[in-house]
């Protein structure tokens, strides 16, 4: 793993362990309050199509949907519907609040945006701990993480810090955080055509032979269109690729 990432992950893991000690509470079904950070977390939970088949003895899988920066967490319903059709509990998370600092625009992003990604990882870890007890019929120990852009960066960082808790990742054109090189984590990343990823984010040809990662470029697609509001053809293409990935 890249030396810079190793160093940053050590700091993040230490900070995370200290952040998750304080008491927790629910505000309501759509907003959860993390009392340790005095932070409200808007979420949208959708259930698998055959949710009656999920039980404590036969748990159904869980997917977290992480929005791109500046895009609503409710703008990825195409992904939630795919997960629901495959038997997943889908949890869309709003990571950005009005009181949060703006996303850092100064390079190197791998360092300057770590605060934002780390906050997102803390939020996801909090939700895993909180929701696993509320939804005992679902398996929060082998997560699927879905993320667009900055939400994909958060997903990749979470998998790097907690590799034993993640079974697969789907990202839509995330460009900053390195994809985990881990033989136990399947990855699909759909690439837009208008912006390149930063150095070492994507796998080279040799790495692609070693790790279960699929990197698919969608021609004529734009980074900012990769959500429900994008062109119909693009939403259909993304749905096709994600559906095929989940089928395997």
PDB file of C-alpha atoms in Angstrom:
ATOM      1  CA  UNK A   1       0.000   0.000   0.000  1.00  0.00           C
ATOM      2  CA  UNK A   2       1.184   3.563  -0.690  1.00  0.00           C
ATOM      3  CA  UNK A   3       3.328   4.820   2.261  1.00  0.00           C
ATOM      4  CA  UNK A   4       1.326   8.045   2.590  1.00  0.00           C
ATOM      5  CA  UNK A   5      -1.908   6.064   2.855  1.00  0.00           C
ATOM      6  CA  UNK A   6      -0.458   3.799   5.538  1.00  0.00           C
ATOM      7  CA  UNK A   7       0.518   6.791   7.646  1.00  0.00           C
ATOM      8  CA  UNK A   8      -2.856   8.507   7.189  1.00  0.00           C
ATOM      9  CA  UNK A   9      -4.763   5.315   7.993  1.00  0.00           C
ATOM     10  CA  UNK A  10      -2.922   4.901  11.290  1.00  0.00           C
ATOM     11  CA  UNK A  11      -3.941   8.421  12.331  1.00  0.00           C
ATOM     12  CA  UNK A  12      -7.533   7.882  11.144  1.00  0.00           C
ATOM     13  CA  UNK A  13      -7.913   4.566  12.959  1.00  0.00           C
ATOM     14  CA  UNK A  14      -6.704   6.096  16.230  1.00  0.00           C
ATOM     15  CA  UNK A  15      -9.075   9.054  15.887  1.00  0.00           C
ATOM     16  CA  UNK A  16     -11.991   6.779  15.037  1.00  0.00           C
ATOM     17  CA  UNK A  17     -11.552   4.639  18.125  1.00  0.00           C
ATOM     18  CA  UNK A  18     -11.672   7.752  20.282  1.00  0.00           C
ATOM     19  CA  UNK A  19     -14.727   9.119  18.482  1.00  0.00           C
ATOM     20  CA  UNK A  20     -17.037   6.163  19.057  1.00  0.00           C
ATOM     21  CA  UNK A  21     -17.144   5.972  22.847  1.00  0.00           C
ATOM     22  CA  UNK A  22     -19.838   8.543  23.689  1.00  0.00           C
ATOM     23  CA  UNK A  23     -23.555   7.663  24.017  1.00  0.00           C
ATOM     24  CA  UNK A  24     -25.781   7.391  20.947  1.00  0.00           C
ATOM     25  CA  UNK A  25     -29.455   8.021  20.273  1.00  0.00           C
ATOM     26  CA  UNK A  26     -32.117   8.071  17.570  1.00  0.00           C
ATOM     27  CA  UNK A  27     -33.963  11.278  16.758  1.00  0.00           C
ATOM     28  CA  UNK A  28     -36.463   9.651  14.378  1.00  0.00           C
ATOM     29  CA  UNK A  29     -36.628   7.214  11.473  1.00  0.00           C
ATOM     30  CA  UNK A  30     -35.019   9.585   8.981  1.00  0.00           C
ATOM     31  CA  UNK A  31     -32.526  11.481  11.141  1.00  0.00           C
ATOM     32  CA  UNK A  32     -30.154   9.851  13.598  1.00  0.00           C
ATOM     33  CA  UNK A  33     -28.258  11.854  16.204  1.00  0.00           C
ATOM     34  CA  UNK A  34     -24.687  11.050  17.107  1.00  0.00           C
ATOM     35  CA  UNK A  35     -24.447  12.579  20.570  1.00  0.00           C
ATOM     36  CA  UNK A  36     -20.688  12.113  20.743  1.00  0.00           C
ATOM     37  CA  UNK A  37     -20.322  14.701  17.964  1.00  0.00           C
ATOM     38  CA  UNK A  38     -23.608  16.544  18.452  1.00  0.00           C
ATOM     39  CA  UNK A  39     -24.288  15.668  14.835  1.00  0.00           C
ATOM     40  CA  UNK A  40     -27.533  14.930  13.026  1.00  0.00           C
ATOM     41  CA  UNK A  41     -27.289  12.391  10.219  1.00  0.00           C
ATOM     42  CA  UNK A  42     -30.093  12.359   7.626  1.00  0.00           C
ATOM     43  CA  UNK A  43     -30.599   8.891   6.169  1.00  0.00           C
ATOM     44  CA  UNK A  44     -33.036   7.152   3.887  1.00  0.00           C
ATOM     45  CA  UNK A  45     -33.597   3.444   4.435  1.00  0.00           C
ATOM     46  CA  UNK A  46     -35.246   1.236   1.822  1.00  0.00           C
ATOM     47  CA  UNK A  47     -35.995  -2.435   2.344  1.00  0.00           C
ATOM     48  CA  UNK A  48     -35.347  -5.438   0.104  1.00  0.00           C
ATOM     49  CA  UNK A  49     -38.206  -6.500  -2.126  1.00  0.00           C
ATOM     50  CA  UNK A  50     -38.511  -9.771  -0.197  1.00  0.00           C
ATOM     51  CA  UNK A  51     -37.810  -8.355   3.264  1.00  0.00           C
ATOM     52  CA  UNK A  52     -40.060 -10.998   4.842  1.00  0.00           C
ATOM     53  CA  UNK A  53     -37.319 -13.521   4.048  1.00  0.00           C
ATOM     54  CA  UNK A  54     -34.758 -11.701   6.207  1.00  0.00           C
ATOM     55  CA  UNK A  55     -34.347 -12.945   9.776  1.00  0.00           C
ATOM     56  CA  UNK A  56     -31.858 -13.199  12.609  1.00  0.00           C
ATOM     57  CA  UNK A  57     -31.062 -16.725  11.429  1.00  0.00           C
ATOM     58  CA  UNK A  58     -30.890 -15.812   7.719  1.00  0.00           C
ATOM     59  CA  UNK A  59     -29.645 -12.261   7.587  1.00  0.00           C
ATOM     60  CA  UNK A  60     -29.914 -10.169   4.437  1.00  0.00           C
ATOM     61  CA  UNK A  61     -27.035  -7.987   3.203  1.00  0.00           C
ATOM     62  CA  UNK A  62     -26.619  -4.258   3.780  1.00  0.00           C
ATOM     63  CA  UNK A  63     -25.516  -1.512   1.367  1.00  0.00           C
ATOM     64  CA  UNK A  64     -24.606   2.067   2.273  1.00  0.00           C
ATOM     65  CA  UNK A  65     -25.123   4.672  -0.461  1.00  0.00           C
ATOM     66  CA  UNK A  66     -22.764   7.656  -0.154  1.00  0.00           C
ATOM     67  CA  UNK A  67     -23.607  10.723  -2.227  1.00  0.00           C
ATOM     68  CA  UNK A  68     -21.262  12.919  -4.192  1.00  0.00           C
ATOM     69  CA  UNK A  69     -20.371  16.291  -2.703  1.00  0.00           C
ATOM     70  CA  UNK A  70     -23.207  18.796  -3.107  1.00  0.00           C
ATOM     71  CA  UNK A  71     -25.688  16.134  -4.264  1.00  0.00           C
ATOM     72  CA  UNK A  72     -28.596  14.899  -2.164  1.00  0.00           C
ATOM     73  CA  UNK A  73     -28.344  11.442  -0.657  1.00  0.00           C
ATOM     74  CA  UNK A  74     -31.813  10.855  -2.141  1.00  0.00           C
ATOM     75  CA  UNK A  75     -30.539  11.300  -5.706  1.00  0.00           C
ATOM     76  CA  UNK A  76     -29.287   7.730  -6.100  1.00  0.00           C
ATOM     77  CA  UNK A  77     -32.568   5.844  -6.052  1.00  0.00           C
ATOM     78  CA  UNK A  78     -31.492   3.865  -9.130  1.00  0.00           C
ATOM     79  CA  UNK A  79     -28.799   2.278  -6.940  1.00  0.00           C
ATOM     80  CA  UNK A  80     -31.075   1.700  -3.946  1.00  0.00           C
ATOM     81  CA  UNK A  81     -33.620  -0.032  -6.196  1.00  0.00           C
ATOM     82  CA  UNK A  82     -30.908  -2.321  -7.557  1.00  0.00           C
ATOM     83  CA  UNK A  83     -29.810  -3.220  -4.041  1.00  0.00           C
ATOM     84  CA  UNK A  84     -33.391  -3.790  -2.895  1.00  0.00           C
ATOM     85  CA  UNK A  85     -34.027  -6.078  -5.868  1.00  0.00           C
ATOM     86  CA  UNK A  86     -30.976  -8.127  -4.867  1.00  0.00           C
ATOM     87  CA  UNK A  87     -32.175  -8.515  -1.273  1.00  0.00           C
ATOM     88  CA  UNK A  88     -30.206  -5.674   0.329  1.00  0.00           C
ATOM     89  CA  UNK A  89     -31.219  -3.209   2.997  1.00  0.00           C
ATOM     90  CA  UNK A  90     -30.126   0.094   1.421  1.00  0.00           C
ATOM     91  CA  UNK A  91     -29.116   3.048   3.596  1.00  0.00           C
ATOM     92  CA  UNK A  92     -28.523   6.360   1.823  1.00  0.00           C
ATOM     93  CA  UNK A  93     -26.466   8.740   3.949  1.00  0.00           C
ATOM     94  CA  UNK A  94     -26.189  12.540   3.880  1.00  0.00           C
ATOM     95  CA  UNK A  95     -22.575  13.203   4.822  1.00  0.00           C
ATOM     96  CA  UNK A  96     -22.481  16.955   4.312  1.00  0.00           C
ATOM     97  CA  UNK A  97     -24.190  19.410   6.663  1.00  0.00           C
ATOM     98  CA  UNK A  98     -24.404  23.188   6.258  1.00  0.00           C
ATOM     99  CA  UNK A  99     -22.227  23.620   9.332  1.00  0.00           C
ATOM    100  CA  UNK A 100     -19.382  21.509   7.899  1.00  0.00           C
ATOM    101  CA  UNK A 101     -16.272  23.119   6.389  1.00  0.00           C
ATOM    102  CA  UNK A 102     -16.327  23.358   2.612  1.00  0.00           C
ATOM    103  CA  UNK A 103     -14.533  20.626   0.691  1.00  0.00           C
ATOM    104  CA  UNK A 104     -10.867  21.575   0.470  1.00  0.00           C
ATOM    105  CA  UNK A 105      -9.805  22.744  -3.009  1.00  0.00           C
ATOM    106  CA  UNK A 106      -6.053  22.752  -2.316  1.00  0.00           C
ATOM    107  CA  UNK A 107      -3.833  19.889  -3.416  1.00  0.00           C
ATOM    108  CA  UNK A 108      -2.631  17.329  -2.523  1.00  0.00           C
ATOM    109  CA  UNK A 109      -6.200  16.138  -1.984  1.00  0.00           C
ATOM    110  CA  UNK A 110      -5.066  12.878  -0.454  1.00  0.00           C
ATOM    111  CA  UNK A 111      -3.985  14.957   2.526  1.00  0.00           C
ATOM    112  CA  UNK A 112      -6.184  18.053   2.438  1.00  0.00           C
ATOM    113  CA  UNK A 113      -9.475  16.148   2.061  1.00  0.00           C
ATOM    114  CA  UNK A 114      -8.712  13.477   4.630  1.00  0.00           C
ATOM    115  CA  UNK A 115     -10.629  15.442   7.285  1.00  0.00           C
ATOM    116  CA  UNK A 116     -13.784  15.264   5.164  1.00  0.00           C
ATOM    117  CA  UNK A 117     -13.381  11.578   4.356  1.00  0.00           C
ATOM    118  CA  UNK A 118     -12.497  10.727   7.938  1.00  0.00           C
ATOM    119  CA  UNK A 119     -15.680  12.453   9.145  1.00  0.00           C
ATOM    120  CA  UNK A 120     -17.619  10.336   6.658  1.00  0.00           C
ATOM    121  CA  UNK A 121     -15.966   7.161   7.919  1.00  0.00           C
ATOM    122  CA  UNK A 122     -16.856   8.071  11.511  1.00  0.00           C
ATOM    123  CA  UNK A 123     -20.457   8.589  10.387  1.00  0.00           C
ATOM    124  CA  UNK A 124     -20.595   5.211   8.645  1.00  0.00           C
ATOM    125  CA  UNK A 125     -19.045   3.422  11.609  1.00  0.00           C
ATOM    126  CA  UNK A 126     -21.546   5.087  13.923  1.00  0.00           C
ATOM    127  CA  UNK A 127     -24.426   3.981  11.710  1.00  0.00           C
ATOM    128  CA  UNK A 128     -23.119   0.415  11.555  1.00  0.00           C
ATOM    129  CA  UNK A 129     -22.947   0.244  15.341  1.00  0.00           C
ATOM    130  CA  UNK A 130     -26.326   1.889  15.828  1.00  0.00           C
ATOM    131  CA  UNK A 131     -28.384   0.247  13.101  1.00  0.00           C
ATOM    132  CA  UNK A 132     -27.071  -3.289  13.561  1.00  0.00           C
ATOM    133  CA  UNK A 133     -28.962  -3.546  16.837  1.00  0.00           C
ATOM    134  CA  UNK A 134     -32.105  -1.935  15.425  1.00  0.00           C
ATOM    135  CA  UNK A 135     -32.150  -4.179  12.346  1.00  0.00           C
ATOM    136  CA  UNK A 136     -31.007  -7.609  13.598  1.00  0.00           C
ATOM    137  CA  UNK A 137     -32.303  -9.344  10.461  1.00  0.00           C
ATOM    138  CA  UNK A 138     -29.552  -7.688   8.395  1.00  0.00           C
ATOM    139  CA  UNK A 139     -25.838  -8.404   8.246  1.00  0.00           C
ATOM    140  CA  UNK A 140     -23.745  -5.346   9.105  1.00  0.00           C
ATOM    141  CA  UNK A 141     -20.500  -7.332   9.226  1.00  0.00           C
ATOM    142  CA  UNK A 142     -20.021  -7.708   5.452  1.00  0.00           C
ATOM    143  CA  UNK A 143     -20.993  -4.370   3.991  1.00  0.00           C
ATOM    144  CA  UNK A 144     -21.413  -3.210   0.436  1.00  0.00           C
ATOM    145  CA  UNK A 145     -20.330   0.420   0.059  1.00  0.00           C
ATOM    146  CA  UNK A 146     -21.591   2.487  -2.869  1.00  0.00           C
ATOM    147  CA  UNK A 147     -20.336   5.994  -3.487  1.00  0.00           C
ATOM    148  CA  UNK A 148     -20.249   8.698  -6.131  1.00  0.00           C
ATOM    149  CA  UNK A 149     -17.256  11.051  -6.345  1.00  0.00           C
ATOM    150  CA  UNK A 150     -16.451  12.196  -2.796  1.00  0.00           C
ATOM    151  CA  UNK A 151     -18.809   9.498  -1.499  1.00  0.00           C
ATOM    152  CA  UNK A 152     -16.660   6.979  -3.324  1.00  0.00           C
ATOM    153  CA  UNK A 153     -13.561   8.395  -1.642  1.00  0.00           C
ATOM    154  CA  UNK A 154     -15.263   7.924   1.741  1.00  0.00           C
ATOM    155  CA  UNK A 155     -16.186   4.361   0.790  1.00  0.00           C
ATOM    156  CA  UNK A 156     -12.623   3.529  -0.251  1.00  0.00           C
ATOM    157  CA  UNK A 157     -11.196   4.965   2.978  1.00  0.00           C
ATOM    158  CA  UNK A 158     -13.678   3.015   5.110  1.00  0.00           C
ATOM    159  CA  UNK A 159     -12.683  -0.211   3.377  1.00  0.00           C
ATOM    160  CA  UNK A 160      -9.014   0.580   3.929  1.00  0.00           C
ATOM    161  CA  UNK A 161      -9.523   1.152   7.669  1.00  0.00           C
ATOM    162  CA  UNK A 162     -12.061  -1.646   8.231  1.00  0.00           C
ATOM    163  CA  UNK A 163     -11.267  -4.232   5.532  1.00  0.00           C
ATOM    164  CA  UNK A 164     -12.776  -7.073   7.545  1.00  0.00           C
ATOM    165  CA  UNK A 165     -16.191  -5.376   7.531  1.00  0.00           C
ATOM    166  CA  UNK A 166     -16.475  -4.762   3.774  1.00  0.00           C
ATOM    167  CA  UNK A 167     -17.215  -7.377   1.116  1.00  0.00           C
ATOM    168  CA  UNK A 168     -17.544  -5.127  -1.932  1.00  0.00           C
ATOM    169  CA  UNK A 169     -17.377  -1.543  -3.139  1.00  0.00           C
ATOM    170  CA  UNK A 170     -19.038   0.242  -6.044  1.00  0.00           C
ATOM    171  CA  UNK A 171     -17.832   3.718  -6.946  1.00  0.00           C
ATOM    172  CA  UNK A 172     -18.990   6.171  -9.572  1.00  0.00           C
ATOM    173  CA  UNK A 173     -15.950   8.116 -10.779  1.00  0.00           C
ATOM    174  CA  UNK A 174     -14.321   8.742  -7.387  1.00  0.00           C
ATOM    175  CA  UNK A 175     -10.956  10.325  -8.152  1.00  0.00           C
ATOM    176  CA  UNK A 176      -8.883  10.938  -5.013  1.00  0.00           C
ATOM    177  CA  UNK A 177      -8.739   8.032  -2.558  1.00  0.00           C
ATOM    178  CA  UNK A 178      -6.870   4.889  -3.605  1.00  0.00           C
ATOM    179  CA  UNK A 179      -8.942   1.799  -4.342  1.00  0.00           C
ATOM    180  CA  UNK A 180      -8.074  -0.836  -1.694  1.00  0.00           C
ATOM    181  CA  UNK A 181      -5.766  -3.513  -3.016  1.00  0.00           C
ATOM    182  CA  UNK A 182      -7.384  -6.377  -1.120  1.00  0.00           C
ATOM    183  CA  UNK A 183      -8.130  -9.846  -2.467  1.00  0.00           C
ATOM    184  CA  UNK A 184     -11.130 -10.168  -0.140  1.00  0.00           C
ATOM    185  CA  UNK A 185     -12.914  -7.010  -1.346  1.00  0.00           C
ATOM    186  CA  UNK A 186     -14.590  -6.962  -4.756  1.00  0.00           C
ATOM    187  CA  UNK A 187     -14.604  -3.563  -6.440  1.00  0.00           C
ATOM    188  CA  UNK A 188     -16.468  -2.074  -9.374  1.00  0.00           C
ATOM    189  CA  UNK A 189     -15.590   1.472 -10.350  1.00  0.00           C
ATOM    190  CA  UNK A 190     -17.419   3.168 -13.222  1.00  0.00           C
ATOM    191  CA  UNK A 191     -15.321   5.905 -14.754  1.00  0.00           C
ATOM    192  CA  UNK A 192     -16.559   9.114 -16.325  1.00  0.00           C
ATOM    193  CA  UNK A 193     -14.966  10.530 -19.466  1.00  0.00           C
ATOM    194  CA  UNK A 194     -14.320  14.160 -18.542  1.00  0.00           C
ATOM    195  CA  UNK A 195     -11.828  13.991 -15.632  1.00  0.00           C
ATOM    196  CA  UNK A 196      -8.882  11.686 -14.871  1.00  0.00           C
ATOM    197  CA  UNK A 197      -8.332  10.059 -11.488  1.00  0.00           C
ATOM    198  CA  UNK A 198      -5.365  11.110  -9.354  1.00  0.00           C
ATOM    199  CA  UNK A 199      -2.176   9.064  -9.401  1.00  0.00           C
ATOM    200  CA  UNK A 200      -2.438   5.513  -7.986  1.00  0.00           C
ATOM    201  CA  UNK A 201      -6.209   5.737  -7.400  1.00  0.00           C
ATOM    202  CA  UNK A 202      -6.890   3.148 -10.078  1.00  0.00           C
ATOM    203  CA  UNK A 203      -5.125  -0.179 -10.491  1.00  0.00           C
ATOM    204  CA  UNK A 204      -2.536  -0.766 -13.176  1.00  0.00           C
ATOM    205  CA  UNK A 205      -2.687  -3.769 -15.509  1.00  0.00           C
ATOM    206  CA  UNK A 206      -0.525  -5.915 -13.236  1.00  0.00           C
ATOM    207  CA  UNK A 207      -2.666  -5.141 -10.174  1.00  0.00           C
ATOM    208  CA  UNK A 208      -5.866  -5.847 -12.075  1.00  0.00           C
ATOM    209  CA  UNK A 209      -4.648  -9.412 -12.603  1.00  0.00           C
ATOM    210  CA  UNK A 210      -4.079  -9.822  -8.858  1.00  0.00           C
ATOM    211  CA  UNK A 211      -7.110  -8.151  -7.261  1.00  0.00           C
ATOM    212  CA  UNK A 212     -10.890  -8.543  -7.877  1.00  0.00           C
ATOM    213  CA  UNK A 213     -11.342  -5.056  -9.301  1.00  0.00           C
ATOM    214  CA  UNK A 214     -13.270  -4.015 -12.419  1.00  0.00           C
ATOM    215  CA  UNK A 215     -12.600  -0.566 -13.886  1.00  0.00           C
ATOM    216  CA  UNK A 216     -15.117   0.354 -16.588  1.00  0.00           C
ATOM    217  CA  UNK A 217     -14.966   3.630 -18.469  1.00  0.00           C
ATOM    218  CA  UNK A 218     -18.304   4.898 -19.783  1.00  0.00           C
ATOM    219  CA  UNK A 219     -17.659   6.898 -22.926  1.00  0.00           C
ATOM    220  CA  UNK A 220     -19.288  10.332 -23.211  1.00  0.00           C
ATOM    221  CA  UNK A 221     -20.320  10.281 -19.546  1.00  0.00           C
ATOM    222  CA  UNK A 222     -19.774  13.255 -17.273  1.00  0.00           C
ATOM    223  CA  UNK A 223     -18.663  13.081 -13.660  1.00  0.00           C
ATOM    224  CA  UNK A 224     -21.426  15.389 -12.420  1.00  0.00           C
ATOM    225  CA  UNK A 225     -24.167  13.442 -14.233  1.00  0.00           C
ATOM    226  CA  UNK A 226     -23.670  10.119 -12.452  1.00  0.00           C
ATOM    227  CA  UNK A 227     -26.870  10.159 -10.375  1.00  0.00           C
ATOM    228  CA  UNK A 228     -30.641  10.025 -10.868  1.00  0.00           C
ATOM    229  CA  UNK A 229     -30.638  13.430 -12.564  1.00  0.00           C
ATOM    230  CA  UNK A 230     -28.189  12.424 -15.274  1.00  0.00           C
ATOM    231  CA  UNK A 231     -29.140  11.478 -18.843  1.00  0.00           C
ATOM    232  CA  UNK A 232     -31.472   8.506 -19.060  1.00  0.00           C
ATOM    233  CA  UNK A 233     -28.979   6.488 -21.118  1.00  0.00           C
ATOM    234  CA  UNK A 234     -26.292   6.997 -18.460  1.00  0.00           C
ATOM    235  CA  UNK A 235     -28.550   5.952 -15.584  1.00  0.00           C
ATOM    236  CA  UNK A 236     -29.519   2.857 -17.572  1.00  0.00           C
ATOM    237  CA  UNK A 237     -25.872   2.030 -18.315  1.00  0.00           C
ATOM    238  CA  UNK A 238     -24.839   2.463 -14.684  1.00  0.00           C
ATOM    239  CA  UNK A 239     -27.782   0.323 -13.571  1.00  0.00           C
ATOM    240  CA  UNK A 240     -26.774  -2.386 -16.038  1.00  0.00           C
ATOM    241  CA  UNK A 241     -23.150  -2.457 -14.853  1.00  0.00           C
ATOM    242  CA  UNK A 242     -23.972  -2.381 -11.139  1.00  0.00           C
ATOM    243  CA  UNK A 243     -26.683  -5.012 -11.560  1.00  0.00           C
ATOM    244  CA  UNK A 244     -24.274  -7.338 -13.384  1.00  0.00           C
ATOM    245  CA  UNK A 245     -21.684  -6.825 -10.624  1.00  0.00           C
ATOM    246  CA  UNK A 246     -24.184  -7.705  -7.908  1.00  0.00           C
ATOM    247  CA  UNK A 247     -25.311 -10.778  -9.860  1.00  0.00           C
ATOM    248  CA  UNK A 248     -21.803 -12.285  -9.784  1.00  0.00           C
TER     249      UNK A 248
END
